[in-house]
Coordinates of C-alpha atoms in Angstrom, one line a residue:
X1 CA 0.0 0.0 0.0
X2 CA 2.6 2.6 0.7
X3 CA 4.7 1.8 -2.4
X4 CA 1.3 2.6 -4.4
X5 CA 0.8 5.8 -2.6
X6 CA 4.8 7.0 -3.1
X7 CA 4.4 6.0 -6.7
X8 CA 1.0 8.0 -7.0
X9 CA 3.0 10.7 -4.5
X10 CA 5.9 10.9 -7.2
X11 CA 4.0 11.3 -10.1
X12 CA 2.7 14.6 -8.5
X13 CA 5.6 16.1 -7.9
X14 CA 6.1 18.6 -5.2
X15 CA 8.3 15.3 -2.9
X16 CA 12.0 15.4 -1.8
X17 CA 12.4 11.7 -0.8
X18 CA 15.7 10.7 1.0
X19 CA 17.9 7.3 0.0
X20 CA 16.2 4.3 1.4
X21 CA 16.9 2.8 4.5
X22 CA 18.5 -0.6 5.0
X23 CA 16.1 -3.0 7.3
X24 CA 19.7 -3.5 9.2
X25 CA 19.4 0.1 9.6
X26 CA 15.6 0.0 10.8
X27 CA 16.9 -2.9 13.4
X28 CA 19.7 -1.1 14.9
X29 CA 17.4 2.3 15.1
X30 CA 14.8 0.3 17.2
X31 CA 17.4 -2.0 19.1
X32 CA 19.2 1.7 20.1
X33 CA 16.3 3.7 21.5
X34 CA 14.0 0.3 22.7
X35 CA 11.2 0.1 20.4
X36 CA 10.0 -1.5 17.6
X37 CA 8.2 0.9 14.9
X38 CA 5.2 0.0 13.0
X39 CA 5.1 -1.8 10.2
X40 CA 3.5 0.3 7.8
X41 CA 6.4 3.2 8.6
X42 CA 9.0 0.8 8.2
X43 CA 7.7 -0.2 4.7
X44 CA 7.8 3.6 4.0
X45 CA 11.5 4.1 5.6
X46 CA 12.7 1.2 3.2
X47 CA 11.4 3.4 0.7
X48 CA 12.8 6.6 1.6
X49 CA 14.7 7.6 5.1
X50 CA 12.7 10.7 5.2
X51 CA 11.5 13.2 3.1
X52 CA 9.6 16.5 2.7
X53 CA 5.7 15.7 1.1
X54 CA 3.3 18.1 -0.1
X55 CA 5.7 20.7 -1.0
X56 CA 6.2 23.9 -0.9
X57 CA 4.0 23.8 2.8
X58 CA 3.3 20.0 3.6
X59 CA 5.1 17.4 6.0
X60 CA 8.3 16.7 7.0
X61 CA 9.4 12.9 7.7
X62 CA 12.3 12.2 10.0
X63 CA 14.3 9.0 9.4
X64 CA 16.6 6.3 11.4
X65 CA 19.4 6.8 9.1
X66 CA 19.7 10.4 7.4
X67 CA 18.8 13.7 9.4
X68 CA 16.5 14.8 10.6
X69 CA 16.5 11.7 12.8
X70 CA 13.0 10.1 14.4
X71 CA 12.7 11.8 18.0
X72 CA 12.1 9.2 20.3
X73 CA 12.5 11.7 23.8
X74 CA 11.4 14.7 21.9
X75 CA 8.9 16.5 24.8
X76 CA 6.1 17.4 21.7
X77 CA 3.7 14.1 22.6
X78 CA 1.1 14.0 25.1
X79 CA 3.3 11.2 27.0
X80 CA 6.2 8.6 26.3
X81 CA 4.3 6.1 25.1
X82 CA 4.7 8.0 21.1
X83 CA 7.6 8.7 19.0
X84 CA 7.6 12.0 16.9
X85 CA 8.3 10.7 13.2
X86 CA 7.4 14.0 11.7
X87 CA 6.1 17.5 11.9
X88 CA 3.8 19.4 9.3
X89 CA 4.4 22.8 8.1
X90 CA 2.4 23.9 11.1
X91 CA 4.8 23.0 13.6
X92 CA 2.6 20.5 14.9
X93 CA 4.5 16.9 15.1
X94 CA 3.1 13.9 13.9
X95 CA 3.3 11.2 15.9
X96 CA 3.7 7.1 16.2
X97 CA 2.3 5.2 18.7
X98 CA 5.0 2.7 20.3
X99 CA 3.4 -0.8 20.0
X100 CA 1.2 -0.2 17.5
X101 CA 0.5 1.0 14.1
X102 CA -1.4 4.5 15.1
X103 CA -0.4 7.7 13.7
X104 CA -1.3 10.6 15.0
X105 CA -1.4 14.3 14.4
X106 CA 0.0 16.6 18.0
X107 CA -1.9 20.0 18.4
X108 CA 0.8 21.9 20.1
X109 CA -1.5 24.6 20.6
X110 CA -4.0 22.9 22.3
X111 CA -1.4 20.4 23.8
X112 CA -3.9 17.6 22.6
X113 CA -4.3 14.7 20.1
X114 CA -8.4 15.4 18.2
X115 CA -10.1 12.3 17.4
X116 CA -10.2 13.3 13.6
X117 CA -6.0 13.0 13.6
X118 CA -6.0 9.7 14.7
X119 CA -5.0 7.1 12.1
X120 CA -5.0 3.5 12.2
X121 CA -1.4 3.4 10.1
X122 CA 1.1 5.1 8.2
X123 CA -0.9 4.5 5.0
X124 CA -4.4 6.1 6.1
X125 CA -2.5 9.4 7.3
X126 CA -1.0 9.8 4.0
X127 CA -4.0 9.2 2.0
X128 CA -6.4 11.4 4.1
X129 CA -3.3 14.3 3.9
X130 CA -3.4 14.2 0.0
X131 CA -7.2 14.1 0.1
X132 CA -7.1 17.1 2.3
X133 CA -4.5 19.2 0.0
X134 CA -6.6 17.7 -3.2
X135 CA -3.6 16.1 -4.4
X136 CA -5.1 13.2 -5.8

């Protein structure tokens, strides 16, 4: 699912993708910082470490290999139990729930996660984020 919504992604243009990273890369990210990422963001990580989306104002996806680098102890997330993985053009970051495949969006503002950012993986937040900037 992700490789179809890169490919779909790239043919739009407007994407700065990063090289690929290595699952030996992935494994010794998670082994380092004691958590295991979900599986639909590893899929995207193995197709680019990182990236800028939806550009010139979009999101911004952090990586395990090239900079900027996932922020596991980052203090924008309600509590340790998510990893930042991102941050849109707002500031606010976008987060990963450790254990699981959720993704959600951080309203530093209101210092809360809304039920309408919540995503059940990597794959749903893209899609409803080009839906919302009519990229399809």
């Amino acid at each position: 699912m992700i490789r179809q919504i890169v490919e779909e992604l790239d043919g739009k243009g407007r994407m700065e993708y990063l090289e690929p990273a290595s699952d030996e890369q992935i494994e010794e990210f998670e082994t380092r910082n004691g958590l295991v990422l979900s599986a639909a963001f590893k899929e995207w990580l193995r197709l680019s470490d990182g990236g800028e989306l939806f550009l010139p104002a979009g999101l911004q996806i952090y990586g395990v290999a090239h900079k900027p680098l996932i922020e596991v102890g980052l203090g924008d997330r309600p509590d340790d139990s998510y990893v930042v993985i991102g941050a849109l053009a707002s500031g606010d970051p976008v987060l990963c729930q450790k254990g699981s495949e959720q993704i959600s969006i951080y309203n530093l503002e209101g210092g809360c996660i809304e039920e309408d950012e919540i995503y059940p993986d990597f794959g749903a937040f893209l899609s409803d984020l080009q839906e919302l900037l009519g990229i399809w």
